[in-house]
Amino acid sequence: MTRLAVFISGRGSNLQALIDARARGELAGEIGVVVSSRTGAPGLERAQEAGLRHRVVDAADYASREDFDAELDNVANQAGCGLICLAGFMRILTPGFADAWRNRLVNIHPALLPAFPGTACHRRVLESGVMITGCTVHFVRPALDAGPIIAQAAVPVLPGDDERSLADRVLVAEHRLYPMALNLVLQGRVRVIGERVVVDAPVRPGDMLVNPAP
Ligand code: GAR
């Protein structure tokens, strides 16, 4: 069974969604290690409570981004992980790391990529006036929030939303989407062809979509 390394920097609610999916028997892989880029990240307590191996790898302790990424690579390899899942990991990885883990490194972003990459995306969504936003699970490429899209969820922007209410609504969709998208990868049903994802044998046409599944 494939082992996952889950990289976090903060609250870890997406990590929790993966832990819960696993506990329900709904994740086709096991979490081999949780890595936090920050000491004291609340997500580390979630890992501890779930009895998962966990480590802090703080960029401040390394002379260069390459050294930091080399340690991340070590930790994932030593734990026997075949897939890295970024779950609110707020460090930009080097191109070398993204290349080494090509198509084995997955991220969740709280917007409908390629729209609204980067930080503070909910504020920019509200400023733009779009009426539908969402979240995206994608393979990581060296450019920021770029890479083949595995699955997306659409979430409405409602009148009166502020950044907080919108982020909360998108987060509910993230917690459904991430385990679902990872399962497609873990089950070997995802192929990357010309930087687009093709999902083999979708059970339903809407397998890669949430909110609504058509
Ligand atoms: C999530 O909304 C995730 O999509 C976002 O950070 C939050 C982490 O929450 N990630 C990014 O913005 C990455 N560019 P969590 O720690 O509770 O999972």
PDB file of C-alpha atoms and ligand atoms in Angstrom:
ATOM      1  CA  MET A   1       0.000   0.000   0.000  1.00  0.00           C
ATOM      2  CA  THR A   2       1.346   3.439  -0.933  1.00  0.00           C
ATOM      3  CA  ARG A   3       2.524   5.567   1.960  1.00  0.00           C
ATOM      4  CA  LEU A   4       1.808   9.268   1.986  1.00  0.00           C
ATOM      5  CA  ALA A   5       3.951  12.046   3.401  1.00  0.00           C
ATOM      6  CA  VAL A   6       1.701  14.953   4.362  1.00  0.00           C
ATOM      7  CA  PHE A   7       3.412  18.351   4.510  1.00  0.00           C
ATOM      8  CA  ILE A   8       1.740  21.055   6.597  1.00  0.00           C
ATOM      9  CA  SER A   9       2.522  24.499   7.999  1.00  0.00           C
ATOM     10  CA  GLY A  10      -0.452  25.295  10.213  1.00  0.00           C
ATOM     11  CA  ARG A  11      -3.916  24.250  11.318  1.00  0.00           C
ATOM     12  CA  GLY A  12      -3.913  20.909   9.517  1.00  0.00           C
ATOM     13  CA  SER A  13      -7.628  20.562   8.829  1.00  0.00           C
ATOM     14  CA  ASN A  14      -6.908  18.958   5.448  1.00  0.00           C
ATOM     15  CA  LEU A  15      -4.519  16.572   7.210  1.00  0.00           C
ATOM     16  CA  GLN A  16      -7.410  15.779   9.557  1.00  0.00           C
ATOM     17  CA  ALA A  17      -9.679  15.082   6.590  1.00  0.00           C
ATOM     18  CA  LEU A  18      -7.106  12.551   5.354  1.00  0.00           C
ATOM     19  CA  ILE A  19      -6.754  10.993   8.812  1.00  0.00           C
ATOM     20  CA  ASP A  20     -10.551  10.714   9.084  1.00  0.00           C
ATOM     21  CA  ALA A  21     -10.919   9.261   5.588  1.00  0.00           C
ATOM     22  CA  ARG A  22      -8.272   6.679   6.421  1.00  0.00           C
ATOM     23  CA  ALA A  23     -10.035   5.788   9.687  1.00  0.00           C
ATOM     24  CA  ARG A  24     -13.281   5.256   7.741  1.00  0.00           C
ATOM     25  CA  GLY A  25     -11.463   2.978   5.295  1.00  0.00           C
ATOM     26  CA  GLU A  26     -11.926   5.555   2.538  1.00  0.00           C
ATOM     27  CA  LEU A  27      -8.288   6.336   1.734  1.00  0.00           C
ATOM     28  CA  ALA A  28      -6.393   3.824  -0.363  1.00  0.00           C
ATOM     29  CA  GLY A  29      -3.039   4.696   1.220  1.00  0.00           C
ATOM     30  CA  GLU A  30      -1.561   5.089   4.674  1.00  0.00           C
ATOM     31  CA  ILE A  31      -0.006   8.210   6.138  1.00  0.00           C
ATOM     32  CA  GLY A  32       3.668   7.367   6.716  1.00  0.00           C
ATOM     33  CA  VAL A  33       4.819  10.708   8.075  1.00  0.00           C
ATOM     34  CA  VAL A  34       3.561  14.238   8.729  1.00  0.00           C
ATOM     35  CA  VAL A  35       6.081  17.027   8.221  1.00  0.00           C
ATOM     36  CA  SER A  36       5.531  20.558   9.468  1.00  0.00           C
ATOM     37  CA  SER A  37       7.566  23.535   8.277  1.00  0.00           C
ATOM     38  CA  ARG A  38       6.734  25.308  11.552  1.00  0.00           C
ATOM     39  CA  THR A  39       7.329  24.314  15.166  1.00  0.00           C
ATOM     40  CA  GLY A  40       4.082  24.312  17.109  1.00  0.00           C
ATOM     41  CA  ALA A  41       1.801  24.042  14.076  1.00  0.00           C
ATOM     42  CA  PRO A  42      -1.589  22.857  15.424  1.00  0.00           C
ATOM     43  CA  GLY A  43      -1.624  20.155  12.753  1.00  0.00           C
ATOM     44  CA  LEU A  44       1.235  18.411  14.580  1.00  0.00           C
ATOM     45  CA  GLU A  45      -1.135  17.716  17.487  1.00  0.00           C
ATOM     46  CA  ARG A  46      -3.574  16.111  15.075  1.00  0.00           C
ATOM     47  CA  ALA A  47      -0.755  13.844  13.855  1.00  0.00           C
ATOM     48  CA  GLN A  48       0.213  13.034  17.419  1.00  0.00           C
ATOM     49  CA  GLU A  49      -3.373  12.208  18.387  1.00  0.00           C
ATOM     50  CA  ALA A  50      -3.728   9.928  15.390  1.00  0.00           C
ATOM     51  CA  GLY A  51      -0.513   8.135  16.383  1.00  0.00           C
ATOM     52  CA  LEU A  52       1.291   9.221  13.219  1.00  0.00           C
ATOM     53  CA  ARG A  53       5.002   9.724  12.869  1.00  0.00           C
ATOM     54  CA  HIS A  54       5.629  13.477  12.681  1.00  0.00           C
ATOM     55  CA  ARG A  55       8.565  15.841  12.300  1.00  0.00           C
ATOM     56  CA  VAL A  56       9.331  19.526  12.124  1.00  0.00           C
ATOM     57  CA  VAL A  57      11.592  20.619   9.283  1.00  0.00           C
ATOM     58  CA  ASP A  58      12.030  24.363   9.763  1.00  0.00           C
ATOM     59  CA  ALA A  59      13.496  26.285   6.819  1.00  0.00           C
ATOM     60  CA  ALA A  60      15.264  28.600   9.277  1.00  0.00           C
ATOM     61  CA  ASP A  61      17.487  25.685  10.301  1.00  0.00           C
ATOM     62  CA  TYR A  62      18.885  25.214   6.792  1.00  0.00           C
ATOM     63  CA  ALA A  63      21.453  27.293   4.931  1.00  0.00           C
ATOM     64  CA  SER A  64      19.639  27.181   1.599  1.00  0.00           C
ATOM     65  CA  ARG A  65      16.337  26.190   0.039  1.00  0.00           C
ATOM     66  CA  GLU A  66      18.158  23.253  -1.559  1.00  0.00           C
ATOM     67  CA  ASP A  67      19.323  22.014   1.873  1.00  0.00           C
ATOM     68  CA  PHE A  68      15.805  22.418   3.276  1.00  0.00           C
ATOM     69  CA  ASP A  69      14.305  20.488   0.376  1.00  0.00           C
ATOM     70  CA  ALA A  70      16.994  17.792   0.669  1.00  0.00           C
ATOM     71  CA  GLU A  71      15.876  17.183   4.244  1.00  0.00           C
ATOM     72  CA  LEU A  72      12.207  17.035   3.178  1.00  0.00           C
ATOM     73  CA  ASP A  73      13.221  14.503   0.550  1.00  0.00           C
ATOM     74  CA  ASN A  74      15.122  12.462   3.170  1.00  0.00           C
ATOM     75  CA  VAL A  75      12.231  12.393   5.587  1.00  0.00           C
ATOM     76  CA  ALA A  76       9.741  11.295   2.922  1.00  0.00           C
ATOM     77  CA  ASN A  77      12.104   8.619   1.601  1.00  0.00           C
ATOM     78  CA  GLN A  78      13.085   7.316   5.031  1.00  0.00           C
ATOM     79  CA  ALA A  79       9.402   6.881   5.861  1.00  0.00           C
ATOM     80  CA  GLY A  80       9.023   4.869   2.667  1.00  0.00           C
ATOM     81  CA  CYS A  81       6.587   7.335   1.109  1.00  0.00           C
ATOM     82  CA  GLY A  82       5.651   7.168  -2.552  1.00  0.00           C
ATOM     83  CA  LEU A  83       3.452  10.250  -2.630  1.00  0.00           C
ATOM     84  CA  ILE A  84       3.777  13.672  -1.014  1.00  0.00           C
ATOM     85  CA  CYS A  85       0.630  15.654  -0.263  1.00  0.00           C
ATOM     86  CA  LEU A  86       0.935  19.353   0.449  1.00  0.00           C
ATOM     87  CA  ALA A  87      -1.830  20.337   2.850  1.00  0.00           C
ATOM     88  CA  GLY A  88      -1.491  24.017   3.664  1.00  0.00           C
ATOM     89  CA  PHE A  89       2.295  23.828   3.232  1.00  0.00           C
ATOM     90  CA  MET A  90       3.355  27.460   2.918  1.00  0.00           C
ATOM     91  CA  ARG A  91       6.855  27.074   1.473  1.00  0.00           C
ATOM     92  CA  ILE A  92       7.718  27.175  -2.203  1.00  0.00           C
ATOM     93  CA  LEU A  93       9.643  24.047  -3.137  1.00  0.00           C
ATOM     94  CA  THR A  94      12.677  24.204  -5.423  1.00  0.00           C
ATOM     95  CA  PRO A  95      12.342  23.124  -9.064  1.00  0.00           C
ATOM     96  CA  GLY A  96      14.743  20.254  -8.282  1.00  0.00           C
ATOM     97  CA  PHE A  97      12.397  18.914  -5.619  1.00  0.00           C
ATOM     98  CA  ALA A  98       9.333  19.286  -7.859  1.00  0.00           C
ATOM     99  CA  ASP A  99      11.182  17.439 -10.637  1.00  0.00           C
ATOM    100  CA  ALA A 100      12.392  14.651  -8.332  1.00  0.00           C
ATOM    101  CA  TRP A 101       8.805  14.068  -7.164  1.00  0.00           C
ATOM    102  CA  ARG A 102       7.179  14.726 -10.537  1.00  0.00           C
ATOM    103  CA  ASN A 103       3.645  13.279 -10.589  1.00  0.00           C
ATOM    104  CA  ARG A 104       4.183  12.048  -7.014  1.00  0.00           C
ATOM    105  CA  LEU A 105       3.743  15.482  -5.419  1.00  0.00           C
ATOM    106  CA  VAL A 106       0.192  16.794  -5.007  1.00  0.00           C
ATOM    107  CA  ASN A 107      -1.143  20.108  -3.701  1.00  0.00           C
ATOM    108  CA  ILE A 108      -4.532  21.490  -2.738  1.00  0.00           C
ATOM    109  CA  HIS A 109      -5.186  25.139  -3.526  1.00  0.00           C
ATOM    110  CA  PRO A 110      -8.269  27.052  -2.334  1.00  0.00           C
ATOM    111  CA  ALA A 111      -9.358  28.437  -5.721  1.00  0.00           C
ATOM    112  CA  LEU A 112     -10.214  27.211  -9.186  1.00  0.00           C
ATOM    113  CA  LEU A 113      -6.766  27.167 -10.791  1.00  0.00           C
ATOM    114  CA  PRO A 114      -5.408  28.501 -13.053  1.00  0.00           C
ATOM    115  CA  ALA A 115      -7.468  31.415 -11.697  1.00  0.00           C
ATOM    116  CA  PHE A 116      -6.283  32.995  -8.450  1.00  0.00           C
ATOM    117  CA  PRO A 117      -2.940  31.312  -7.757  1.00  0.00           C
ATOM    118  CA  GLY A 118      -0.866  32.477  -4.788  1.00  0.00           C
ATOM    119  CA  THR A 119      -1.788  33.737  -1.355  1.00  0.00           C
ATOM    120  CA  ALA A 120      -4.849  35.748  -0.250  1.00  0.00           C
ATOM    121  CA  CYS A 121      -6.837  34.221  -3.069  1.00  0.00           C
ATOM    122  CA  HIS A 122     -10.196  34.584  -1.289  1.00  0.00           C
ATOM    123  CA  ARG A 123      -9.701  38.366  -1.031  1.00  0.00           C
ATOM    124  CA  ARG A 124      -8.870  38.531  -4.725  1.00  0.00           C
ATOM    125  CA  VAL A 125     -11.867  36.325  -5.568  1.00  0.00           C
ATOM    126  CA  LEU A 126     -14.158  38.734  -3.684  1.00  0.00           C
ATOM    127  CA  GLU A 127     -12.581  41.787  -5.322  1.00  0.00           C
ATOM    128  CA  SER A 128     -12.957  40.269  -8.776  1.00  0.00           C
ATOM    129  CA  GLY A 129     -16.699  39.744  -8.510  1.00  0.00           C
ATOM    130  CA  VAL A 130     -16.686  36.130  -9.704  1.00  0.00           C
ATOM    131  CA  MET A 131     -19.707  34.203  -8.482  1.00  0.00           C
ATOM    132  CA  ILE A 132     -18.144  30.755  -8.410  1.00  0.00           C
ATOM    133  CA  THR A 133     -14.837  29.810  -6.832  1.00  0.00           C
ATOM    134  CA  GLY A 134     -13.685  26.512  -5.366  1.00  0.00           C
ATOM    135  CA  CYS A 135     -10.613  24.402  -4.845  1.00  0.00           C
ATOM    136  CA  THR A 136      -8.186  22.424  -6.952  1.00  0.00           C
ATOM    137  CA  VAL A 137      -6.058  19.345  -6.385  1.00  0.00           C
ATOM    138  CA  HIS A 138      -3.118  19.229  -8.786  1.00  0.00           C
ATOM    139  CA  PHE A 139       0.300  17.736  -9.386  1.00  0.00           C
ATOM    140  CA  VAL A 140       3.014  20.227  -8.500  1.00  0.00           C
ATOM    141  CA  ARG A 141       5.253  21.790 -11.119  1.00  0.00           C
ATOM    142  CA  PRO A 142       8.038  24.299 -10.440  1.00  0.00           C
ATOM    143  CA  ALA A 143       5.862  27.379 -11.169  1.00  0.00           C
ATOM    144  CA  LEU A 144       3.649  28.623  -8.335  1.00  0.00           C
ATOM    145  CA  ASP A 145       0.336  26.749  -8.048  1.00  0.00           C
ATOM    146  CA  ALA A 146       0.869  25.229 -11.482  1.00  0.00           C
ATOM    147  CA  GLY A 147       0.540  21.667 -12.676  1.00  0.00           C
ATOM    148  CA  PRO A 148      -1.869  19.108 -14.103  1.00  0.00           C
ATOM    149  CA  ILE A 149      -5.308  19.361 -12.474  1.00  0.00           C
ATOM    150  CA  ILE A 150      -6.568  16.137 -10.914  1.00  0.00           C
ATOM    151  CA  ALA A 151      -9.901  17.280  -9.466  1.00  0.00           C
ATOM    152  CA  GLN A 152     -11.845  20.442  -8.694  1.00  0.00           C
ATOM    153  CA  ALA A 153     -14.795  21.491  -6.569  1.00  0.00           C
ATOM    154  CA  ALA A 154     -16.972  24.499  -7.329  1.00  0.00           C
ATOM    155  CA  VAL A 155     -18.211  26.679  -4.467  1.00  0.00           C
ATOM    156  CA  PRO A 156     -20.558  29.676  -4.798  1.00  0.00           C
ATOM    157  CA  VAL A 157     -19.561  33.150  -3.688  1.00  0.00           C
ATOM    158  CA  LEU A 158     -22.601  34.458  -1.819  1.00  0.00           C
ATOM    159  CA  PRO A 159     -23.750  38.061  -1.326  1.00  0.00           C
ATOM    160  CA  GLY A 160     -22.379  39.312   1.980  1.00  0.00           C
ATOM    161  CA  ASP A 161     -19.401  36.955   1.969  1.00  0.00           C
ATOM    162  CA  ASP A 162     -16.195  38.120   3.549  1.00  0.00           C
ATOM    163  CA  GLU A 163     -12.831  36.377   3.292  1.00  0.00           C
ATOM    164  CA  ARG A 164     -13.573  34.315   6.386  1.00  0.00           C
ATOM    165  CA  SER A 165     -17.009  33.055   5.374  1.00  0.00           C
ATOM    166  CA  LEU A 166     -15.791  32.253   1.866  1.00  0.00           C
ATOM    167  CA  ALA A 167     -12.673  30.453   3.130  1.00  0.00           C
ATOM    168  CA  ASP A 168     -14.835  28.388   5.502  1.00  0.00           C
ATOM    169  CA  ARG A 169     -17.192  27.342   2.687  1.00  0.00           C
ATOM    170  CA  VAL A 170     -14.305  26.437   0.371  1.00  0.00           C
ATOM    171  CA  LEU A 171     -12.645  24.471   3.178  1.00  0.00           C
ATOM    172  CA  VAL A 172     -15.678  22.178   3.493  1.00  0.00           C
ATOM    173  CA  ALA A 173     -15.237  21.331  -0.194  1.00  0.00           C
ATOM    174  CA  GLU A 174     -11.468  20.859   0.254  1.00  0.00           C
ATOM    175  CA  HIS A 175     -12.071  18.240   2.907  1.00  0.00           C
ATOM    176  CA  ARG A 176     -14.229  16.235   0.496  1.00  0.00           C
ATOM    177  CA  LEU A 177     -12.096  16.794  -2.558  1.00  0.00           C
ATOM    178  CA  TYR A 178      -8.621  15.984  -1.257  1.00  0.00           C
ATOM    179  CA  PRO A 179      -9.242  12.369  -0.151  1.00  0.00           C
ATOM    180  CA  MET A 180     -11.271  11.742  -3.299  1.00  0.00           C
ATOM    181  CA  ALA A 181      -8.557  13.076  -5.611  1.00  0.00           C
ATOM    182  CA  LEU A 182      -5.794  11.234  -3.756  1.00  0.00           C
ATOM    183  CA  ASN A 183      -7.721   8.009  -4.099  1.00  0.00           C
ATOM    184  CA  LEU A 184      -7.746   8.396  -7.872  1.00  0.00           C
ATOM    185  CA  VAL A 185      -3.945   8.710  -7.761  1.00  0.00           C
ATOM    186  CA  LEU A 186      -3.472   5.917  -5.209  1.00  0.00           C
ATOM    187  CA  GLN A 187      -5.646   3.573  -7.237  1.00  0.00           C
ATOM    188  CA  GLY A 188      -3.391   4.157 -10.244  1.00  0.00           C
ATOM    189  CA  ARG A 189      -6.237   5.685 -12.238  1.00  0.00           C
ATOM    190  CA  VAL A 190      -4.526   8.978 -13.011  1.00  0.00           C
ATOM    191  CA  ARG A 191      -2.301   9.401 -16.060  1.00  0.00           C
ATOM    192  CA  VAL A 192      -0.617  12.648 -17.043  1.00  0.00           C
ATOM    193  CA  ILE A 193      -0.692  13.089 -20.776  1.00  0.00           C
ATOM    194  CA  GLY A 194       0.749  16.296 -22.177  1.00  0.00           C
ATOM    195  CA  GLU A 195       0.318  18.053 -18.832  1.00  0.00           C
ATOM    196  CA  ARG A 196      -3.360  17.151 -18.643  1.00  0.00           C
ATOM    197  CA  VAL A 197      -4.753  14.485 -16.365  1.00  0.00           C
ATOM    198  CA  VAL A 198      -6.726  11.615 -17.782  1.00  0.00           C
ATOM    199  CA  VAL A 199      -8.611   9.518 -15.240  1.00  0.00           C
ATOM    200  CA  ASP A 200      -8.959   5.882 -16.237  1.00  0.00           C
ATOM    201  CA  ALA A 201     -12.302   4.206 -15.871  1.00  0.00           C
ATOM    202  CA  PRO A 202     -14.205   6.927 -14.034  1.00  0.00           C
ATOM    203  CA  VAL A 203     -17.101   5.304 -12.215  1.00  0.00           C
ATOM    204  CA  ARG A 204     -19.205   8.314 -13.087  1.00  0.00           C
ATOM    205  CA  PRO A 205     -18.412  11.208 -15.429  1.00  0.00           C
ATOM    206  CA  GLY A 206     -18.307  13.479 -12.391  1.00  0.00           C
ATOM    207  CA  ASP A 207     -15.647  11.534 -10.507  1.00  0.00           C
ATOM    208  CA  MET A 208     -13.208  14.427 -10.608  1.00  0.00           C
ATOM    209  CA  LEU A 209     -15.810  17.051  -9.687  1.00  0.00           C
ATOM    210  CA  VAL A 210     -17.490  17.989  -6.455  1.00  0.00           C
ATOM    211  CA  ASN A 211     -20.279  20.521  -5.809  1.00  0.00           C
ATOM    212  CA  PRO A 212     -22.154  19.454  -7.774  1.00  0.00           C
ATOM    213  CA  ALA A 213     -21.258  16.087  -9.169  1.00  0.00           C
ATOM    214  CA  PRO A 214     -23.182  16.067 -12.452  1.00  0.00           C
TER     215      PRO A 214
HETATM  216  C1  GAR B   1      -6.192  25.355   2.953  1.00  0.00           C
HETATM  217  O1  GAR B   1      -7.275  26.196   2.609  1.00  0.00           O
HETATM  218  C2  GAR B   1      -5.331  25.073   1.745  1.00  0.00           C
HETATM  219  O2  GAR B   1      -6.055  24.937   0.552  1.00  0.00           O
HETATM  220  C3  GAR B   1      -4.491  26.316   1.719  1.00  0.00           C
HETATM  221  O3  GAR B   1      -4.167  26.573   3.060  1.00  0.00           O
HETATM  222  C4  GAR B   1      -5.225  26.090   3.867  1.00  0.00           C
HETATM  223  C5  GAR B   1      -4.634  25.155   4.891  1.00  0.00           C
HETATM  224  O4  GAR B   1      -5.582  24.789   5.840  1.00  0.00           O
HETATM  225  N1  GAR B   1      -3.329  26.131   0.925  1.00  0.00           N
HETATM  226  C6  GAR B   1      -2.782  27.101   0.215  1.00  0.00           C
HETATM  227  O5  GAR B   1      -3.198  28.230   0.200  1.00  0.00           O
HETATM  228  C7  GAR B   1      -1.550  26.681  -0.565  1.00  0.00           C
HETATM  229  N2  GAR B   1      -1.273  27.621  -1.594  1.00  0.00           N
HETATM  230  P1  GAR B   1      -5.352  23.536   6.763  1.00  0.00           P
HETATM  231  O6  GAR B   1      -3.973  23.727   7.404  1.00  0.00           O
HETATM  232  O7  GAR B   1      -6.453  23.611   7.774  1.00  0.00           O
HETATM  233  O8  GAR B   1      -5.408  22.314   5.915  1.00  0.00           O
END
